Structure formats: C-alpha cells, structure tokens
Tab-separated table of C-alpha atoms in Angstrom:
chain	number	residue	atom	x	y	z
A	801	ALA	CA	-33.261	11.006	-9.066
A	802	GLN	CA	-34.959	8.135	-7.321
A	803	SER	CA	-37.814	7.215	-8.906
A	804	VAL	CA	-40.784	4.380	-8.223
A	805	SER	CA	-43.115	2.883	-10.603
A	806	GLN	CA	-46.290	1.198	-10.098
A	807	HIS	CA	-47.473	-0.579	-12.881
A	808	ASN	CA	-51.312	-1.171	-12.295
A	809	HIS	CA	-52.953	2.311	-11.511
A	810	HIS	CA	-56.505	0.785	-11.196
A	811	VAL	CA	-57.516	-2.891	-10.375
A	812	ILE	CA	-60.391	-4.186	-10.152
A	813	LEU	CA	-61.123	-7.813	-8.321
A	814	SER	CA	-63.864	-9.897	-6.934
A	815	GLU	CA	-63.969	-11.122	-3.194
A	816	ALA	CA	-61.474	-14.158	-2.968
A	817	ALA	CA	-58.930	-13.457	-6.001
A	818	SER	CA	-55.510	-13.470	-5.799
A	819	LEU	CA	-53.776	-9.982	-5.708
A	820	GLU	CA	-50.497	-8.985	-7.050
A	821	LEU	CA	-49.560	-5.337	-7.525
A	822	GLY	CA	-45.926	-4.541	-8.983
A	823	CYS	CA	-43.701	-1.983	-7.756
A	824	ASN	CA	-40.351	-1.055	-9.193
A	825	TYR	CA	-37.184	1.571	-7.970
A	826	SER	CA	-34.505	2.762	-9.863
A	827	TYR	CA	-31.796	3.574	-6.958
A	828	GLY	CA	-28.788	1.044	-7.105
A	829	GLY	CA	-27.974	1.567	-3.285
A	830	THR	CA	-29.175	0.381	0.009
A	831	VAL	CA	-32.875	1.090	0.363
A	832	ASN	CA	-35.548	0.354	2.660
A	833	LEU	CA	-39.049	-0.381	1.011
A	834	PHE	CA	-42.687	0.057	2.262
A	835	TRP	CA	-45.921	-0.744	1.232
A	836	TYR	CA	-48.756	2.005	2.609
A	837	VAL	CA	-52.633	1.609	2.168
A	838	GLN	CA	-54.995	4.551	2.498
A	839	TYR	CA	-58.434	3.506	3.003
A	840	PRO	CA	-61.223	5.788	1.663
A	841	GLY	CA	-61.435	8.646	3.766
A	842	GLN	CA	-58.437	7.652	6.131
A	843	HIS	CA	-54.957	8.649	5.885
A	844	LEU	CA	-51.749	6.531	5.086
A	845	GLN	CA	-50.609	3.937	7.126
A	846	LEU	CA	-48.256	1.234	7.300
A	847	LEU	CA	-48.788	-2.243	5.369
A	848	LEU	CA	-45.432	-3.805	5.674
A	849	LYS	CA	-41.691	-2.925	5.546
A	850	TYR	CA	-38.362	-4.374	4.283
A	851	PHE	CA	-35.260	-3.474	5.367
A	852	SER	CA	-32.955	-6.421	5.574
A	853	GLY	CA	-32.837	-9.997	5.722
A	854	ASP	CA	-35.570	-12.522	4.775
A	855	PRO	CA	-36.799	-10.580	1.223
A	856	LEU	CA	-40.094	-12.424	1.932
A	857	VAL	CA	-42.045	-10.039	4.150
A	858	LYS	CA	-45.211	-10.245	5.904
A	859	GLY	CA	-47.769	-7.469	7.015
A	860	ILE	CA	-50.974	-6.610	8.625
A	861	LYS	CA	-54.126	-8.210	7.340
A	862	GLY	CA	-52.510	-10.847	5.002
A	863	PHE	CA	-50.409	-9.036	2.946
A	864	GLU	CA	-47.017	-9.972	1.933
A	865	ALA	CA	-44.004	-8.757	-0.492
A	866	GLU	CA	-41.176	-10.026	-1.787
A	867	PHE	CA	-38.031	-7.805	-2.537
A	868	ILE	CA	-36.455	-8.838	-5.696
A	869	LYS	CA	-33.054	-6.847	-5.436
A	870	SER	CA	-31.676	-8.106	-9.176
A	871	LYS	CA	-34.866	-6.941	-10.469
A	872	PHE	CA	-35.302	-3.603	-8.128
A	873	SER	CA	-38.884	-4.936	-7.343
A	874	PHE	CA	-41.111	-5.192	-4.168
A	875	ASN	CA	-44.186	-6.375	-5.374
A	876	LEU	CA	-47.481	-6.698	-2.893
A	877	ARG	CA	-49.539	-10.357	-2.903
A	878	LYS	CA	-52.551	-11.278	-1.028
A	879	PRO	CA	-53.527	-14.848	-1.751
A	880	SER	CA	-57.308	-13.973	-1.235
A	881	VAL	CA	-58.635	-10.355	-1.022
A	882	GLN	CA	-62.101	-9.293	1.004
A	883	TRP	CA	-64.174	-6.183	-0.067
A	884	SER	CA	-62.574	-4.406	2.872
A	885	ASP	CA	-59.119	-4.348	0.967
A	886	THR	CA	-60.785	-1.705	-1.304
A	887	ALA	CA	-58.110	1.091	-0.866
A	888	GLU	CA	-55.523	3.041	-2.645
A	889	TYR	CA	-51.886	1.242	-1.981
A	890	PHE	CA	-48.634	3.061	-2.460
A	891	CYS	CA	-45.035	1.782	-2.735
A	892	ALA	CA	-42.535	3.850	-1.340
A	893	VAL	CA	-38.435	3.804	-1.156
A	894	ASN	CA	-36.163	5.385	1.019
A	895	GLU	CA	-32.866	5.888	0.351
A	896	GLY	CA	-30.179	4.067	3.041
A	897	THR	CA	-27.893	6.975	2.780
A	898	ASN	CA	-30.140	9.760	2.735
A	899	ALA	CA	-31.752	9.969	5.740
A	900	GLY	CA	-35.281	11.751	5.017
A	901	LYS	CA	-35.935	11.886	1.151
A	902	SER	CA	-38.656	9.355	0.419
A	903	THR	CA	-39.963	8.666	-2.930
A	904	PHE	CA	-43.335	7.496	-3.364
A	905	GLY	CA	-44.909	5.539	-6.361
A	906	ASP	CA	-48.059	6.846	-8.423
A	907	GLY	CA	-50.500	4.981	-6.416
A	908	THR	CA	-52.845	1.731	-7.226
A	909	THR	CA	-56.482	1.918	-6.823
A	910	LEU	CA	-57.801	-1.430	-5.797
A	911	THR	CA	-61.792	-1.877	-6.043
A	912	VAL	CA	-62.656	-5.341	-4.606
A	913	LYS	CA	-66.306	-6.338	-5.591
A	914	PRO	CA	-68.527	-8.190	-3.172
B	538	GLU	CA	-52.319	8.010	21.928
B	539	ALA	CA	-49.527	8.548	19.362
B	540	GLN	CA	-50.323	10.932	16.479
B	541	VAL	CA	-49.567	13.606	13.616
B	542	THR	CA	-52.402	16.069	13.670
B	543	GLN	CA	-52.780	18.975	11.051
B	544	ASN	CA	-54.449	21.919	11.083
B	545	PRO	CA	-57.008	22.941	9.304
B	546	ARG	CA	-58.402	19.841	7.711
B	547	TYR	CA	-60.143	21.733	4.814
B	548	LEU	CA	-59.156	25.275	3.702
B	549	ILE	CA	-60.739	27.385	0.687
B	550	THR	CA	-58.596	30.692	0.130
B	551	VAL	CA	-57.979	33.268	-2.950
B	552	THR	CA	-54.608	33.533	-5.211
B	553	GLY	CA	-51.905	35.557	-3.199
B	554	LYS	CA	-53.170	35.485	0.407
B	555	LYS	CA	-50.431	33.785	2.362
B	556	LEU	CA	-51.262	30.882	4.637
B	557	THR	CA	-49.719	28.591	6.973
B	558	VAL	CA	-51.101	24.522	7.621
B	559	THR	CA	-49.537	23.626	11.223
B	560	CYS	CA	-48.311	19.815	11.572
B	561	SER	CA	-47.813	18.781	14.818
B	562	GLN	CA	-46.462	15.206	16.370
B	563	ASN	CA	-46.156	13.564	19.845
B	564	MET	CA	-43.844	10.684	19.250
B	565	ASN	CA	-40.431	12.729	19.870
B	566	HIS	CA	-39.809	11.702	16.207
B	567	GLU	CA	-36.567	13.387	14.524
B	568	TYR	CA	-37.862	13.669	11.075
B	569	MET	CA	-40.906	15.197	9.639
B	570	SER	CA	-42.015	15.782	5.962
B	571	TRP	CA	-44.203	17.414	3.844
B	572	TYR	CA	-46.256	15.539	0.972
B	573	ARG	CA	-48.775	16.817	-1.476
B	574	GLN	CA	-51.131	14.318	-3.158
B	575	ASP	CA	-52.517	14.730	-6.548
B	576	PRO	CA	-54.458	12.205	-8.900
B	577	GLY	CA	-52.485	9.942	-10.848
B	578	LEU	CA	-49.072	11.464	-9.319
B	579	GLY	CA	-49.155	9.972	-6.185
B	580	LEU	CA	-46.974	11.465	-3.234
B	581	ARG	CA	-44.714	13.695	-3.652
B	582	GLN	CA	-42.476	15.079	-0.999
B	583	ILE	CA	-42.257	18.796	-0.648
B	584	TYR	CA	-39.714	19.257	2.244
B	585	TYR	CA	-38.185	17.203	5.012
B	586	SER	CA	-36.541	18.234	8.146
B	587	MET	CA	-34.224	16.271	10.228
B	588	ASN	CA	-34.326	18.160	13.578
B	589	VAL	CA	-34.844	21.635	14.923
B	590	GLU	CA	-33.414	24.470	12.358
B	591	VAL	CA	-32.336	21.564	9.734
B	592	THR	CA	-34.410	21.049	6.722
B	593	ASP	CA	-34.030	20.363	2.933
B	594	LYS	CA	-36.071	20.036	-0.147
B	595	GLY	CA	-37.954	17.370	-1.530
B	596	ASP	CA	-38.820	16.839	-5.231
B	597	VAL	CA	-41.181	19.923	-5.500
B	598	PRO	CA	-40.088	22.418	-3.057
B	599	GLU	CA	-40.994	25.475	-5.444
B	600	GLY	CA	-43.764	27.697	-3.622
B	601	TYR	CA	-43.496	26.532	-0.410
B	602	LYS	CA	-41.486	27.269	2.630
B	603	VAL	CA	-40.949	25.471	5.742
B	604	SER	CA	-39.603	25.922	9.143
B	605	ARG	CA	-38.419	23.560	12.484
B	606	LYS	CA	-38.156	25.709	15.563
B	607	GLU	CA	-39.647	23.164	17.809
B	608	LYS	CA	-39.048	19.445	17.440
B	609	ARG	CA	-42.520	18.160	17.528
B	610	ASN	CA	-43.639	21.292	14.805
B	611	PHE	CA	-43.079	21.379	11.250
B	612	PRO	CA	-45.556	24.420	9.613
B	613	LEU	CA	-46.205	24.523	5.881
B	614	ILE	CA	-46.183	27.828	4.537
B	615	LEU	CA	-47.412	29.178	1.438
B	616	GLU	CA	-46.421	32.600	0.907
B	617	SER	CA	-48.307	33.827	-2.099
B	618	PRO	CA	-50.785	30.331	-3.003
B	619	SER	CA	-51.571	30.026	-6.586
B	620	PRO	CA	-54.359	27.632	-8.132
B	621	ASN	CA	-51.783	24.806	-9.021
B	622	GLN	CA	-51.297	24.339	-5.251
B	623	THR	CA	-54.514	22.957	-4.981
B	624	SER	CA	-54.194	19.574	-3.390
B	625	LEU	CA	-53.958	17.372	-0.569
B	626	TYR	CA	-51.334	17.802	1.812
B	627	PHE	CA	-49.982	15.462	4.423
B	628	CYS	CA	-47.580	15.801	6.856
B	629	ALA	CA	-45.774	12.684	8.301
B	630	SER	CA	-42.953	11.841	10.939
B	631	SER	CA	-40.546	9.130	11.714
B	632	TYR	CA	-38.100	8.434	14.280
B	633	THR	CA	-35.243	7.435	11.763
B	634	GLY	CA	-35.372	9.410	8.169
B	635	VAL	CA	-34.975	5.721	6.613
B	636	GLY	CA	-37.833	4.385	8.258
B	637	GLU	CA	-41.847	4.179	8.846
B	638	GLN	CA	-43.508	7.162	8.526
B	639	TYR	CA	-46.483	7.986	10.576
B	640	PHE	CA	-48.996	10.236	8.349
B	641	GLY	CA	-51.491	13.073	9.526
B	642	PRO	CA	-55.013	13.135	8.228
B	643	GLY	CA	-54.778	15.331	5.515
B	644	THR	CA	-55.217	18.920	4.703
B	645	ARG	CA	-57.199	19.649	1.489
B	646	LEU	CA	-56.361	22.577	0.326
B	647	THR	CA	-58.161	24.823	-2.575
B	648	VAL	CA	-56.723	28.147	-4.082
B	649	THR	CA	-58.931	29.906	-6.316
C-alpha cells in the first residue's frame, strides 16, 4: 500500500528563518503530489501541486517544493517564514492510475515565533 | 461561491446511536471523499466516490457506510458509532480523481 512519510512532526522557527519540511512517498508509479495547509480553526487548502514538468513548483504565499523522483521526495521550502505561517502542513499523494485514492502524511505542525 | 459544506459541524452522541454526516459540493465535481483526522495520524481516507452510485473503500472503511445517489451529495453514515470513531471528519471533492481536492470545514464527532 502507498505510504507517505513526513519527517518532522513539530517544527518551531523564529520569523525570517528558512523552512524545509520533508516528505517521502513509497509508490513507484506515476504520482501527483500536493502540499496542503491547515491554519488554526480552518479547513485544509492547497499550497501547491506537482503533476509533471518542471520539478520545482511554486505555490501560494512564497512556498515552493521540489520533486526528486529518484528519492521519492517532495520537500516543501520557504526562504523566510512569517508568524502567519503557523499551521499544520500535510503532504499528499494521488496515484496516477487509481483515481480517487489519496494518501496523506501524518502532518507537520509549524510554529513560528514572532 | 464554490464550496464544500458539511453538517453538522459538531456532534456529540452515544455509542450505538446511528448518525449521518452530510456533505455537499456545488462545483459539479465527479470525485468525493471522506477522511478522518486524528492527532499524529494525519488524514486517513475512509471512502471515496468516482461518480453517482460508484464508491470504493479507502484505508479505514470499517464502521462506516457511504452513498452517492446524487452527484453533489456524499453522506457518511455511522450505523453503530463507537468511541474509537471520535474524530474530526473532512469531506472533500475534486474534478478529477488525481487532482487537487477542495475540503469542507470539518465535523467534530464525539462518541461517548
């Protein structure tokens, strides 16, 4: 079965620090990759996605992620975090050949100190 | 406004009392899913639906039922809820089954 691993469960940073959240998946076939964010008290919303093409994708609010196929990874980055980035972040994978089936990572809680 | 709605948002019930959580989307999406979110476990897919009358099990389907009689609605049914089903539940929809999903606001269920 497909699995998604997020290496950091809780990250605490000061404002202006750089962020990198790790995500690895296990499926060897075609995948579509996503990062979702859940701000306190809100529902999940899409940060960015990768389907094909340029492995470096940019999302909203200055986030970007890099797909490295050989490492089965899709790490999320932001050069300079803000207090408003405090949220829970989820990596998710959809198998390209099994439409509808989604697997999420356990989530990473990011706390940004002002 | 494009959205996924869920009702109720909060529910406290007792073991064994059947309940239904409704989910509706107004984006004419083909695919809909139900997830539960538990601390440290992330989101786990319960069931998903590819179209009307077509559903399939996700990773944690035990104890749940779903139906898709209309494209816009995808209710989650707990025939005999148990305390281990206490969780935060999210409904989601997507145009294609491999694309981004749009999530509802969540339903916090407590089973005592």
